[in-house]
mmCIF file of C-alpha atoms and ligand atoms in Angstrom:
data_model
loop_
_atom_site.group_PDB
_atom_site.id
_atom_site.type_symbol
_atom_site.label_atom_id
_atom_site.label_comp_id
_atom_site.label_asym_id
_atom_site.label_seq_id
_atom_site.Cartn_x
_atom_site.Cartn_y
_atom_site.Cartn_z
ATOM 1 C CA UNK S 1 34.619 15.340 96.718
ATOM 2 C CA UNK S 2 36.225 15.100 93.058
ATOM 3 C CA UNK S 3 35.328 11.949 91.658
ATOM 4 C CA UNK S 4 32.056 11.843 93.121
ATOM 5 C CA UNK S 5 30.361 9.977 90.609
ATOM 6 C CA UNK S 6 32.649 6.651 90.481
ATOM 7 C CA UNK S 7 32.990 3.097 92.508
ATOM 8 C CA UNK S 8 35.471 4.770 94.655
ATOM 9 C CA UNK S 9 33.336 7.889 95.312
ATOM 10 C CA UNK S 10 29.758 6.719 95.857
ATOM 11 C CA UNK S 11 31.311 4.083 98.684
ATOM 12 C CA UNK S 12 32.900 7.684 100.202
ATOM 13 C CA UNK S 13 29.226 9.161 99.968
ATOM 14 C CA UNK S 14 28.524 6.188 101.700
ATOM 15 C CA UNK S 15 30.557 6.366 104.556
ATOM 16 C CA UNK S 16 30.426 10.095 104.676
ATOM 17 C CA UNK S 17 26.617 10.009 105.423
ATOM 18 C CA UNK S 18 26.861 6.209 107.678
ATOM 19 C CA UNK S 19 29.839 8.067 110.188
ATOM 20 C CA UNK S 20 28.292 11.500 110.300
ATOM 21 C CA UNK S 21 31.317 12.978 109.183
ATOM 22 C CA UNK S 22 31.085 16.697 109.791
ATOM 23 C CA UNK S 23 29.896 18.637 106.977
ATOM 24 C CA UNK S 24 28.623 22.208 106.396
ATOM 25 C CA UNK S 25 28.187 22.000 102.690
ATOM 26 C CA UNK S 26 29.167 18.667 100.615
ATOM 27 C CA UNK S 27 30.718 19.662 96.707
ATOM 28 C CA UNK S 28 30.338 16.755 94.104
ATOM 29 C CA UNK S 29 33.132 16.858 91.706
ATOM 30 C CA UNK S 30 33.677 14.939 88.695
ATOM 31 C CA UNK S 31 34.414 14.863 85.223
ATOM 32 C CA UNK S 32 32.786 17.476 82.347
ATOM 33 C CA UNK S 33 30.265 14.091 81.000
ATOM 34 C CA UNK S 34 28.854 14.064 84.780
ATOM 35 C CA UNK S 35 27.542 18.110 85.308
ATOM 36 C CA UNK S 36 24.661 18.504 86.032
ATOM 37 C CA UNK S 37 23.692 14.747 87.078
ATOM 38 C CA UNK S 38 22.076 14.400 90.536
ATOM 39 C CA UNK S 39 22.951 12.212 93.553
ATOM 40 C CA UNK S 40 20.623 11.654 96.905
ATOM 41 C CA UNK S 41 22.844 12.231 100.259
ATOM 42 C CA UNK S 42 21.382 12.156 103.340
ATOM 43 C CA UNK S 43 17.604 12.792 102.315
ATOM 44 C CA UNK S 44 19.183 16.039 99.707
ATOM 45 C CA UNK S 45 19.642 15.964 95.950
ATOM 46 C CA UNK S 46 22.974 17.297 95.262
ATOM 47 C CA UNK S 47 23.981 18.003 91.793
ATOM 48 C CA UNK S 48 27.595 17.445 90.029
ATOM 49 C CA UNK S 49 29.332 20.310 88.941
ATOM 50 C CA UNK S 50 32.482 19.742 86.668
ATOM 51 C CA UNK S 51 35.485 20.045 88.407
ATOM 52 C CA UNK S 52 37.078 23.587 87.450
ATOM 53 C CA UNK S 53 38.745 26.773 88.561
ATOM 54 C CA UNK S 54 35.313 27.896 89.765
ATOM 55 C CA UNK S 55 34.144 24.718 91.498
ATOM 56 C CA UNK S 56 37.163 24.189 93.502
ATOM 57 C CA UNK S 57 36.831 27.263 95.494
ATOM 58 C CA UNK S 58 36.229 27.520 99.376
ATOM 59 C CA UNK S 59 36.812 24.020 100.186
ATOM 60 C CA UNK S 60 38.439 22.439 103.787
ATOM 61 C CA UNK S 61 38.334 19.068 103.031
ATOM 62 C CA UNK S 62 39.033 17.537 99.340
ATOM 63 C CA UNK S 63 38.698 13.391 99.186
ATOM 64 C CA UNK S 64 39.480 12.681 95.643
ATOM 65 C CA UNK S 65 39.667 9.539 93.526
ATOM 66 C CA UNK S 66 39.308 10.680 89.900
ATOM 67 C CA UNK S 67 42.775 8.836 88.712
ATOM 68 C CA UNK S 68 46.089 10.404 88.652
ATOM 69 C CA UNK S 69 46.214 12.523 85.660
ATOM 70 C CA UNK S 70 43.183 14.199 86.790
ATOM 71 C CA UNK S 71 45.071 14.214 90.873
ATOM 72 C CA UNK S 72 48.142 15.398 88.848
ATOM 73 C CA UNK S 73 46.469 18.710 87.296
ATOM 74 C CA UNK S 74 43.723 19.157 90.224
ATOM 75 C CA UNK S 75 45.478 18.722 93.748
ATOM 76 C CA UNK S 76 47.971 21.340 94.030
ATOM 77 C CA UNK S 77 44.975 23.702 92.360
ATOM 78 C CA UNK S 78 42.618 22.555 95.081
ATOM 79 C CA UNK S 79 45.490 23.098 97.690
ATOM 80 C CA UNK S 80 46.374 26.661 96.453
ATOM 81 C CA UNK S 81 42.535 26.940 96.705
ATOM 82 C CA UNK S 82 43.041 26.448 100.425
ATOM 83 C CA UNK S 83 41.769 22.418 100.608
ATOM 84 C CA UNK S 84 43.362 19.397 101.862
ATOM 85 C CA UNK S 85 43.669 17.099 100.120
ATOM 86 C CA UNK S 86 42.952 12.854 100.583
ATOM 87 C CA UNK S 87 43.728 11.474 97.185
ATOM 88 C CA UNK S 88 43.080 8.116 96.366
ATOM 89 C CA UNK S 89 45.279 7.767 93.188
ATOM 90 C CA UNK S 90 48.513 6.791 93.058
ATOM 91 C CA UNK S 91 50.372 9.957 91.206
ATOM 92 C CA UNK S 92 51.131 11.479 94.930
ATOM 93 C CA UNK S 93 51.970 8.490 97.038
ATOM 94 C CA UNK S 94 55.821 7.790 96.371
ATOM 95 C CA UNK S 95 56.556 11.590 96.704
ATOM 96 C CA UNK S 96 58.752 12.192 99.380
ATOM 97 C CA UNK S 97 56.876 15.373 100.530
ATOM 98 C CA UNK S 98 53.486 13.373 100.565
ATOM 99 C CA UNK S 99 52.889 11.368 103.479
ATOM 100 C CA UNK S 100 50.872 7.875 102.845
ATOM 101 C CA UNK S 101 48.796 6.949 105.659
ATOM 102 C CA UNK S 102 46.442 4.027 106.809
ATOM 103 C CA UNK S 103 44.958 5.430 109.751
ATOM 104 C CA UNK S 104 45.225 2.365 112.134
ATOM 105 C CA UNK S 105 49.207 2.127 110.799
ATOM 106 C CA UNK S 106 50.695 5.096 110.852
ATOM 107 C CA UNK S 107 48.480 8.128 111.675
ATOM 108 C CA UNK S 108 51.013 10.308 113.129
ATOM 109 C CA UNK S 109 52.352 10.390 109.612
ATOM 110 C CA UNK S 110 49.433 12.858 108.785
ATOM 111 C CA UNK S 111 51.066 15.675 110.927
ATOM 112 C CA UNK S 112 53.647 16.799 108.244
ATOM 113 C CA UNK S 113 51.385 17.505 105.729
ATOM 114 C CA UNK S 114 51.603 19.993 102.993
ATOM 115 C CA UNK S 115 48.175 20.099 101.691
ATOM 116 C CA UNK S 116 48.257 16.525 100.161
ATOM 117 C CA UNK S 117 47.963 13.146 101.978
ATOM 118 C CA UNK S 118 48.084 10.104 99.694
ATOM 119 C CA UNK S 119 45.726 7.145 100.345
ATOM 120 C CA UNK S 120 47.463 3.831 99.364
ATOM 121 C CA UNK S 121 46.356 1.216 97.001
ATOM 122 C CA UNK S 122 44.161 -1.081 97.834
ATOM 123 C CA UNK S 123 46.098 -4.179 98.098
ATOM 124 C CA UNK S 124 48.962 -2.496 99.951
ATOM 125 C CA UNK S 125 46.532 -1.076 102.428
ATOM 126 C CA UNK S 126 44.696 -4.379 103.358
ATOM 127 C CA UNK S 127 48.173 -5.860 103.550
ATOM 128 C CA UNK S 128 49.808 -3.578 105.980
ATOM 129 C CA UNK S 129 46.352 -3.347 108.053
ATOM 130 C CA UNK S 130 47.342 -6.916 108.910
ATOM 131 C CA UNK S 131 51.182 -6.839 109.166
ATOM 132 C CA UNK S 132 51.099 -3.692 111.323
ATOM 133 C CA UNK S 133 50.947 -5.815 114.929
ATOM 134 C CA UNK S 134 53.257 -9.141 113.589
ATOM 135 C CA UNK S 135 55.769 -5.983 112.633
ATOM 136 C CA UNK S 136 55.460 -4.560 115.986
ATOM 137 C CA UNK S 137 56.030 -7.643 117.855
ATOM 138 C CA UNK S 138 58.818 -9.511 115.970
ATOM 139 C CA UNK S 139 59.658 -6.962 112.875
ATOM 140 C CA UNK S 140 59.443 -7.951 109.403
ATOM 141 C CA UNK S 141 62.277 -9.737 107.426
ATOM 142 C CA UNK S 142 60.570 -10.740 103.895
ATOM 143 C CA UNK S 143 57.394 -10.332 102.882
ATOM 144 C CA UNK S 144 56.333 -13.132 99.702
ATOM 145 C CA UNK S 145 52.668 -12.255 98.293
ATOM 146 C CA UNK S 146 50.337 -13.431 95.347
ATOM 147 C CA UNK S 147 47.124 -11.472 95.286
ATOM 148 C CA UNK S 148 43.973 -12.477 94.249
ATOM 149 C CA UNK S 149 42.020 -8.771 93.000
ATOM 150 C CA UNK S 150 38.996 -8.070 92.046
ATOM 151 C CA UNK S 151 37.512 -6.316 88.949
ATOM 152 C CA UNK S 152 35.856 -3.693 90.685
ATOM 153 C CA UNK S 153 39.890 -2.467 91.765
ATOM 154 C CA UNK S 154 39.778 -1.321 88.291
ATOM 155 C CA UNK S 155 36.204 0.665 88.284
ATOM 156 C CA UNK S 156 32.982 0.995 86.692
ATOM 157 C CA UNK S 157 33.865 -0.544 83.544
ATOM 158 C CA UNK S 158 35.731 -3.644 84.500
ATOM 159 C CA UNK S 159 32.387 -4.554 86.568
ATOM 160 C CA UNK S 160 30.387 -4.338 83.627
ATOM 161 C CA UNK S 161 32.910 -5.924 80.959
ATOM 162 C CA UNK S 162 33.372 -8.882 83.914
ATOM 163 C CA UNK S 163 29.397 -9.382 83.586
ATOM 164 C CA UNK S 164 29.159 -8.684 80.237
ATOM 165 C CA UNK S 165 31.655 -11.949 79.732
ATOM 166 C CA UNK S 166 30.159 -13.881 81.874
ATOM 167 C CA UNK S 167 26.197 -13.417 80.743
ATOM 168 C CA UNK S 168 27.868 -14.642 77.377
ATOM 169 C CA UNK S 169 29.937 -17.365 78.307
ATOM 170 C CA UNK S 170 27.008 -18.987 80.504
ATOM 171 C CA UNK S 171 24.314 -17.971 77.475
ATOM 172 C CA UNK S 172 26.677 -19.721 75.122
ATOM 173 C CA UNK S 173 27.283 -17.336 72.722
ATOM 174 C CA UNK S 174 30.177 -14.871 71.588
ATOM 175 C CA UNK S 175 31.908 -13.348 74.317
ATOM 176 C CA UNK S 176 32.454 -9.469 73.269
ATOM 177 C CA UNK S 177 36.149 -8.383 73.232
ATOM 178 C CA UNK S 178 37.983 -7.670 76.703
ATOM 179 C CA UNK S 179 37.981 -3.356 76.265
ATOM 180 C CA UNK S 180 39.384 -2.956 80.326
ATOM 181 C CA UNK S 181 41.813 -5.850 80.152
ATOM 182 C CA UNK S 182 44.086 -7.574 77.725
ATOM 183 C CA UNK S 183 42.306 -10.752 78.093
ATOM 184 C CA UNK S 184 39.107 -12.479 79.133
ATOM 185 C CA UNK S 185 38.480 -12.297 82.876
ATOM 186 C CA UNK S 186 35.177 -13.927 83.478
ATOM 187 C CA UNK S 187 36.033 -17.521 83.552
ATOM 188 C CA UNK S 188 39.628 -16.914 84.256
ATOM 189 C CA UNK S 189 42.790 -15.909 85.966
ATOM 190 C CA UNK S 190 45.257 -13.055 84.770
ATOM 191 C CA UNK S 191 49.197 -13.222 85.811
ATOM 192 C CA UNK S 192 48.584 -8.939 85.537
ATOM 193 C CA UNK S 193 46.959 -7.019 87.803
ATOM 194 C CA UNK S 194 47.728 -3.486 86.441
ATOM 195 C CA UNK S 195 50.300 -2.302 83.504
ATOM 196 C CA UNK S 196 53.951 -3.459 82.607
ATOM 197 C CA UNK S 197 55.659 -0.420 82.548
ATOM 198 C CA UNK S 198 58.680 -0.101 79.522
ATOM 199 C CA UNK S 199 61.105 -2.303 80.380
ATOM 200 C CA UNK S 200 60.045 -3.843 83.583
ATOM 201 C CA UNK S 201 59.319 -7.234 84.527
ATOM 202 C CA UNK S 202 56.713 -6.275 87.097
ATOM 203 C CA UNK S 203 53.149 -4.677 86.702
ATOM 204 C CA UNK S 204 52.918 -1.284 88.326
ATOM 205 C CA UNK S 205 50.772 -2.865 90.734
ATOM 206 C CA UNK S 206 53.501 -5.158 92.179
ATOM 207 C CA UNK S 207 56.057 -2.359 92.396
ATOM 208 C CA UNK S 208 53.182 -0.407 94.368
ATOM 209 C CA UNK S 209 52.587 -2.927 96.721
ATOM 210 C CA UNK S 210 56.172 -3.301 96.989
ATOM 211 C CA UNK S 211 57.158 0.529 97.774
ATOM 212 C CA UNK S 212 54.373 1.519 99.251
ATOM 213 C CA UNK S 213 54.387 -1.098 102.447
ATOM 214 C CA UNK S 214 58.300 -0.148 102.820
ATOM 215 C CA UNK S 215 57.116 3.501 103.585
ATOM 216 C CA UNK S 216 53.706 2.888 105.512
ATOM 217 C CA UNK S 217 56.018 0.680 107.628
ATOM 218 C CA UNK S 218 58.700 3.093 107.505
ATOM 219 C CA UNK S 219 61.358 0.327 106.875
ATOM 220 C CA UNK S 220 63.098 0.202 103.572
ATOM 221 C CA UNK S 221 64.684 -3.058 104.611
ATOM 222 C CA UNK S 222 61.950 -5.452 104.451
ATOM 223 C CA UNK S 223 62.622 -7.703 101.422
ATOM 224 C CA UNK S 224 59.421 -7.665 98.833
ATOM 225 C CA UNK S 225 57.931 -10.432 96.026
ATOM 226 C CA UNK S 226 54.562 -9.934 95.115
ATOM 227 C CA UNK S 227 52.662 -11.618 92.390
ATOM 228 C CA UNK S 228 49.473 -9.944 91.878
ATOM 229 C CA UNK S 229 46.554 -11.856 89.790
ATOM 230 C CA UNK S 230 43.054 -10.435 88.817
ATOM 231 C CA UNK S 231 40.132 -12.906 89.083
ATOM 232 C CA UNK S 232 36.739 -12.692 88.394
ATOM 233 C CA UNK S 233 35.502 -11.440 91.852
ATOM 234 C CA UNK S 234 33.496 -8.210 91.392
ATOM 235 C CA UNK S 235 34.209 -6.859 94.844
ATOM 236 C CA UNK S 236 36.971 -8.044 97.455
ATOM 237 C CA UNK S 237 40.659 -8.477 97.273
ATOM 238 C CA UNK S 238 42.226 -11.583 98.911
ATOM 239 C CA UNK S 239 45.897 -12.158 99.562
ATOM 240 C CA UNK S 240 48.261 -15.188 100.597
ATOM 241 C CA UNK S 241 50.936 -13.760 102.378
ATOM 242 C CA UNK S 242 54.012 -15.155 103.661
ATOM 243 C CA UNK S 243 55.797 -13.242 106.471
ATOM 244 C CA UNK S 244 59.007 -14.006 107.538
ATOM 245 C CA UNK S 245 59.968 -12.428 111.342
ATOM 246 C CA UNK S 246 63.069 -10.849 112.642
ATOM 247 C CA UNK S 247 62.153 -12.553 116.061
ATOM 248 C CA UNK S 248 60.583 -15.874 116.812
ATOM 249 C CA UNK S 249 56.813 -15.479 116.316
ATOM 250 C CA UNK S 250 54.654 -18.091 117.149
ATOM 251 C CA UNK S 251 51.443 -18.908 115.186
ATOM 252 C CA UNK S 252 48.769 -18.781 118.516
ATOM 253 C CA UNK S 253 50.494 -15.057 119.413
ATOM 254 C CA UNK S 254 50.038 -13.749 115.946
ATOM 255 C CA UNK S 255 46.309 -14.899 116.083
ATOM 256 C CA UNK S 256 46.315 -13.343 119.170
ATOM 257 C CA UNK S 257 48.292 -10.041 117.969
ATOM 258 C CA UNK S 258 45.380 -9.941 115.226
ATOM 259 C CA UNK S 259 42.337 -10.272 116.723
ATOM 260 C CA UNK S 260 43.282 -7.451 119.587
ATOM 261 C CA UNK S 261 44.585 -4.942 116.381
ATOM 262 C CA UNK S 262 42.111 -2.269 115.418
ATOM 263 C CA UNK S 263 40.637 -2.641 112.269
ATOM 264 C CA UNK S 264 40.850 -6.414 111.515
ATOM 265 C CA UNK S 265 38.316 -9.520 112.440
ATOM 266 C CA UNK S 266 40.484 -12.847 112.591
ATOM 267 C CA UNK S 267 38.415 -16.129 110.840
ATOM 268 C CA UNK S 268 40.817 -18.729 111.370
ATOM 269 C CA UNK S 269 38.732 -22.131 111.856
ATOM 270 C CA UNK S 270 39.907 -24.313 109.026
ATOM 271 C CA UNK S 271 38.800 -27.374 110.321
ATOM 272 C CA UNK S 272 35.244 -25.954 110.195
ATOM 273 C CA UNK S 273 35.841 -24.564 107.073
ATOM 274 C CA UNK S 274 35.748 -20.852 108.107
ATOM 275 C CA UNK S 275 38.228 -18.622 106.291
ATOM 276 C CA UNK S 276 38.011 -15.001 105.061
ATOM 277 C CA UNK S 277 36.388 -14.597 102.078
ATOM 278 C CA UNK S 278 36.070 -11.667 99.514
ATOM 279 C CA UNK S 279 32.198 -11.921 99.311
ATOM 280 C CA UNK S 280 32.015 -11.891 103.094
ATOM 281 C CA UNK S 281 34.204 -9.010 103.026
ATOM 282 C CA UNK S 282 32.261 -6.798 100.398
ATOM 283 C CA UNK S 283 30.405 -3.983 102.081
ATOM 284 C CA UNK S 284 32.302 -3.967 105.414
ATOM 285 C CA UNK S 285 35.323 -2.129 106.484
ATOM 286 C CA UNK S 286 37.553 -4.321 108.469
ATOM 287 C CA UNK S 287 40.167 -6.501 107.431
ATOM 288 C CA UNK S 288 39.722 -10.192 107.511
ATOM 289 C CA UNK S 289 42.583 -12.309 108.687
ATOM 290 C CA UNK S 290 42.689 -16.096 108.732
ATOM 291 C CA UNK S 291 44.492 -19.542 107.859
ATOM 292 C CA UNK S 292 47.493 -17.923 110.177
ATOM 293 C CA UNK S 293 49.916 -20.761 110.241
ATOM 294 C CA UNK S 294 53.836 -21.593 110.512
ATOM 295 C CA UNK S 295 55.295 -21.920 106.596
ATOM 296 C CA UNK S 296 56.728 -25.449 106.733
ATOM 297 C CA UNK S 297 59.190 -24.579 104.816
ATOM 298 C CA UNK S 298 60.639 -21.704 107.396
ATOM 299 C CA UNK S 299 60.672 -22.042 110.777
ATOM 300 C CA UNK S 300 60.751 -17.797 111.210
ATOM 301 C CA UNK S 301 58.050 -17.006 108.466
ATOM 302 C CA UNK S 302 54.403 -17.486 108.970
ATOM 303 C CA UNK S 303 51.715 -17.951 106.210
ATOM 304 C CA UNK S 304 48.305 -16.225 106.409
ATOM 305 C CA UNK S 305 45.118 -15.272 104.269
ATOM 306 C CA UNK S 306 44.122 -11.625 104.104
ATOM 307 C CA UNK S 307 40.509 -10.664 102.670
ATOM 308 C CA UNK S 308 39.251 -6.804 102.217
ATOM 309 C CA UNK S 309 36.634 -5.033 100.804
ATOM 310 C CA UNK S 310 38.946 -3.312 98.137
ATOM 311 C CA UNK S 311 36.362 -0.493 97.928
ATOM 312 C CA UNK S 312 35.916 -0.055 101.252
ATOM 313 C CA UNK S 313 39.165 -0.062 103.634
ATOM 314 C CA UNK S 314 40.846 -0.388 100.419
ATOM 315 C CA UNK S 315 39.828 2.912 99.395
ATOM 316 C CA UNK S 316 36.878 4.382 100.658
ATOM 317 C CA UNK S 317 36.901 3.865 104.373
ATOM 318 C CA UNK S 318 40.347 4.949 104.908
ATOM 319 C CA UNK S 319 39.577 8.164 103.311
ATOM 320 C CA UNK S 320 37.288 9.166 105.280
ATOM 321 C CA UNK S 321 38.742 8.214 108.347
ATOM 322 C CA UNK S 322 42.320 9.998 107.426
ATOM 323 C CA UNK S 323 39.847 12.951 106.601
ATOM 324 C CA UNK S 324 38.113 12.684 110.451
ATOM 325 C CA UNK S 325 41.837 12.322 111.633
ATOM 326 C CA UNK S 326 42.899 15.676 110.322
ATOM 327 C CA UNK S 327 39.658 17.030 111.837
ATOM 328 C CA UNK S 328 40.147 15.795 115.166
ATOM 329 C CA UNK S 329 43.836 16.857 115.109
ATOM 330 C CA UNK S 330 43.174 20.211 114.010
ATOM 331 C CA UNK S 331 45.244 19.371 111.165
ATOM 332 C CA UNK S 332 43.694 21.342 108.090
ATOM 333 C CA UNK S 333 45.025 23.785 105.587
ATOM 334 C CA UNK S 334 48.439 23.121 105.747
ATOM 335 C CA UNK S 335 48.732 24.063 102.074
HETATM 336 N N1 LIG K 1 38.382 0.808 92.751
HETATM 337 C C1 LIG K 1 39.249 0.588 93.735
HETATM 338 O O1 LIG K 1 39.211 -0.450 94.437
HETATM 339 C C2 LIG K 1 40.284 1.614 94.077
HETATM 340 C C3 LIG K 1 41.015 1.458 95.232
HETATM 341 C C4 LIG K 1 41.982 2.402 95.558
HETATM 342 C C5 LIG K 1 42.203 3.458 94.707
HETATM 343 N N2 LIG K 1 41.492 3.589 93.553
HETATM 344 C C6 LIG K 1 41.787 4.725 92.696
HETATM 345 O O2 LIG K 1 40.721 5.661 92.792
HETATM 346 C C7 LIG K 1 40.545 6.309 91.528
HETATM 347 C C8 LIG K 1 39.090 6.142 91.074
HETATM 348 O O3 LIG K 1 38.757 4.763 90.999
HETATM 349 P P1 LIG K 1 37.252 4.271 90.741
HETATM 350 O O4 LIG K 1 37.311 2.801 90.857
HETATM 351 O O5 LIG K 1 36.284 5.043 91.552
HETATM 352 O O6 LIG K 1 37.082 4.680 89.178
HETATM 353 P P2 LIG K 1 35.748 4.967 88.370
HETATM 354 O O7 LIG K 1 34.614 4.194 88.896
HETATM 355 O O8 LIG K 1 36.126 4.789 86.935
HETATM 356 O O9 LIG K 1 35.460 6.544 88.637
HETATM 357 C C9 LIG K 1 36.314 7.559 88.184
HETATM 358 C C10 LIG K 1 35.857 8.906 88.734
HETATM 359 O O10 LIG K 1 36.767 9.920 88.268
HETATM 360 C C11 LIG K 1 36.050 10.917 87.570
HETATM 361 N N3 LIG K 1 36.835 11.472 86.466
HETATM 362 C C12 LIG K 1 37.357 10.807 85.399
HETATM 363 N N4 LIG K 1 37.964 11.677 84.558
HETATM 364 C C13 LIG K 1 37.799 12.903 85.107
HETATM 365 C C14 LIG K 1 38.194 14.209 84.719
HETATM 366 N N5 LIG K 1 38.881 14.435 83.588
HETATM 367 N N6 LIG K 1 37.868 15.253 85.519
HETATM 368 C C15 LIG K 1 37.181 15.041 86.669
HETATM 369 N N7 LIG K 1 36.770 13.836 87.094
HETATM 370 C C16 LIG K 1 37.086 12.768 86.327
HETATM 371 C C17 LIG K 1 34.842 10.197 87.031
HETATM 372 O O11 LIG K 1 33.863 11.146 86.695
HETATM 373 P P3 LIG K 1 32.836 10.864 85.456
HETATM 374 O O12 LIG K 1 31.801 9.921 86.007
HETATM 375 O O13 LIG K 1 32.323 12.238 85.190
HETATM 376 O O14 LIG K 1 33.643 10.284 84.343
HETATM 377 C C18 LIG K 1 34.469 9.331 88.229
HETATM 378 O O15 LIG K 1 33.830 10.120 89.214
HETATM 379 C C19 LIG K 1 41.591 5.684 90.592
HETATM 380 O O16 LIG K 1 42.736 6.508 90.570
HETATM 381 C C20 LIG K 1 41.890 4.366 91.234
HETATM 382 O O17 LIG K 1 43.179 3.905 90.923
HETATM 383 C C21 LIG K 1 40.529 2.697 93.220
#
């Protein structure tokens, strides 16, 4: 694993040691500051060795999520190494030669590989988890999203600068300077989830969400607007999505459509009050689908509420499950 040590990586230890995921020896990879720190797995202390030319030999199986400058110099290293390689960041997933996979979407995907096998971000992957059977019944025409994210999309340090904000805004005293984001979060609501690149009107996060559910779905047609906000929610990312069919698709069959599709839990009682919510979602890996409705305004589009553990199937839980795919297929060292 290279970036064992971070909110990504300790939900992957997680999962690794909760699914028995098959492994002969288990590496810890991270950054120089982290060598030599311990972790408990599975009843053994493993110590962190700094990733390196030495470290990265002999490994099958690489699931990484040490952000992309580190995936840019590391992966193809780890792949010459003979690894393959699940990476969580998002230097890999728009390359053409790099198939992005969520494993209940598009699996088959995996069997080009090269060595590499991008993981998408988070709020594409919830997204898609939940469009996958309302594309496969009536295709998708237009896609309108706003997202609601969570800090802990942004790691270690937006947890702690979220709390830190918060103990002082409740305490009543001076709330210490945002360091993670360009504004206060605790108490608030920012228009910018991620960066604006030069000269574009959308954060890097909204052009991700928009390219990257074009390719999981394989359809560069489907029209894209995404908004995406960051709240103060430590763990869960929640969407409103509107989806607009190719065919007629009636409200009662998508409900139906969703809770048969692997992978998602439908909580769709608004008259009770029961909706997906992110801190229901946080710790488990399904989606969570609910307020699935017609849009009013568009006879062919529905509207509906998608909740995630960002951490979990937004990161963590697909990579291991993309890395037990290319186990079962035999699908290894294609570097
Ligand atoms: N958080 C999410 O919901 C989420 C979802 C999908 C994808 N991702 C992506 O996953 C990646 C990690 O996210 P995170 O939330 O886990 O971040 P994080 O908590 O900040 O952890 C970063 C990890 O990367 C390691 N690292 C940093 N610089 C390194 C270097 N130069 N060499 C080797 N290792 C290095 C860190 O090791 P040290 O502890 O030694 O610094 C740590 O293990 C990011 O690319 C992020 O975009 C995150």
């Amino acid at each position: 694993m290279l970036g064992a040590t971070g909110l990504v990586g300790g939900a992957i230890l997680e999962l690794l040691a909760a699914r028995d995921f098959p492994v002969a020896e288990l590496r810890l990879l991270a950054s120089e500051r982290s060598a030599g720190k311990t972790i408990e797995w599975k009843g053994e202390t493993l110590t962190v060795q700094a990733v390196g030319d030495y470290s990265i030999q002999g490994l099958d199986v690489v699931l990484s999520s040490a952000g992309g400058s580190v995936s840019a110099e590391w992966t193809p290293k780890l792949v010459a190494a003979g690894a393959t390689v699940v990476d969580n960041t998002s230097y890999w997933r728009m390359k053409d030669d790099v198939p992005l996979v969520v494993s209940e979407v598009n699996p088959d995907a995996l069997e080009g590989h090269k060595g590499i096998i991008a993981n998408p971000n988070c709020s594409t992957m919830q997204m898609v988890v939940a469009l996958k059977p309302l594309y496969d019944a009536a295709g998708i025409e237009r896609l309108v999203i706003s997202t609601y994210q969570a800090v802990s999309g942004t790691g270690k340090g937006a947890i702690d600068e979220l709390r830190a904000q918060a103990r002082a805004v409740v305490g009543g005293y001076d709330v210490p300077e945002p360091q993670i984001y360009p504004h206060q979060i605790a108490f608030n609501a920012l228009a910018q989830a991620g960066s604006f690149p030069d000269g574009d009107d959308h954060t890097d996060e909204e052009r991700k969400l928009i390219n990257e559910t074009r390719k999981i779905l394989g359809d560069p047609g489907i029209r894209v607007s995404a908004t995406c906000v960051r709240v103060p929610v430590e763990t869960g990312h929640s969407e409103a999505v509107n989806v607009e069919t190719r065919e007629p698709l009636e409200p009662e069959r998508a409900r139906e459509l969703l809770a048969a599709a692997p992978g998602v839990t439908v909580v769709d009682d608004p008259a009770a009050g029961r909706y997906p919510m992110a801190i229901d979602a946080a710790g488990k890996d399904d989606v969570f689908v609910g307020r699935i409705r017609r849009d009013p305004g568009n006879e062919r589009a529905l509207d509906i509420w998608v909740v995630s553990d960002n951490l979990r199937k937004g990161a963590a839980t697909n990579t291991v499950q993309l890395g037990e795919l290319l186990i079962e297929r035999n699908l290894l060292n294609r570097g």
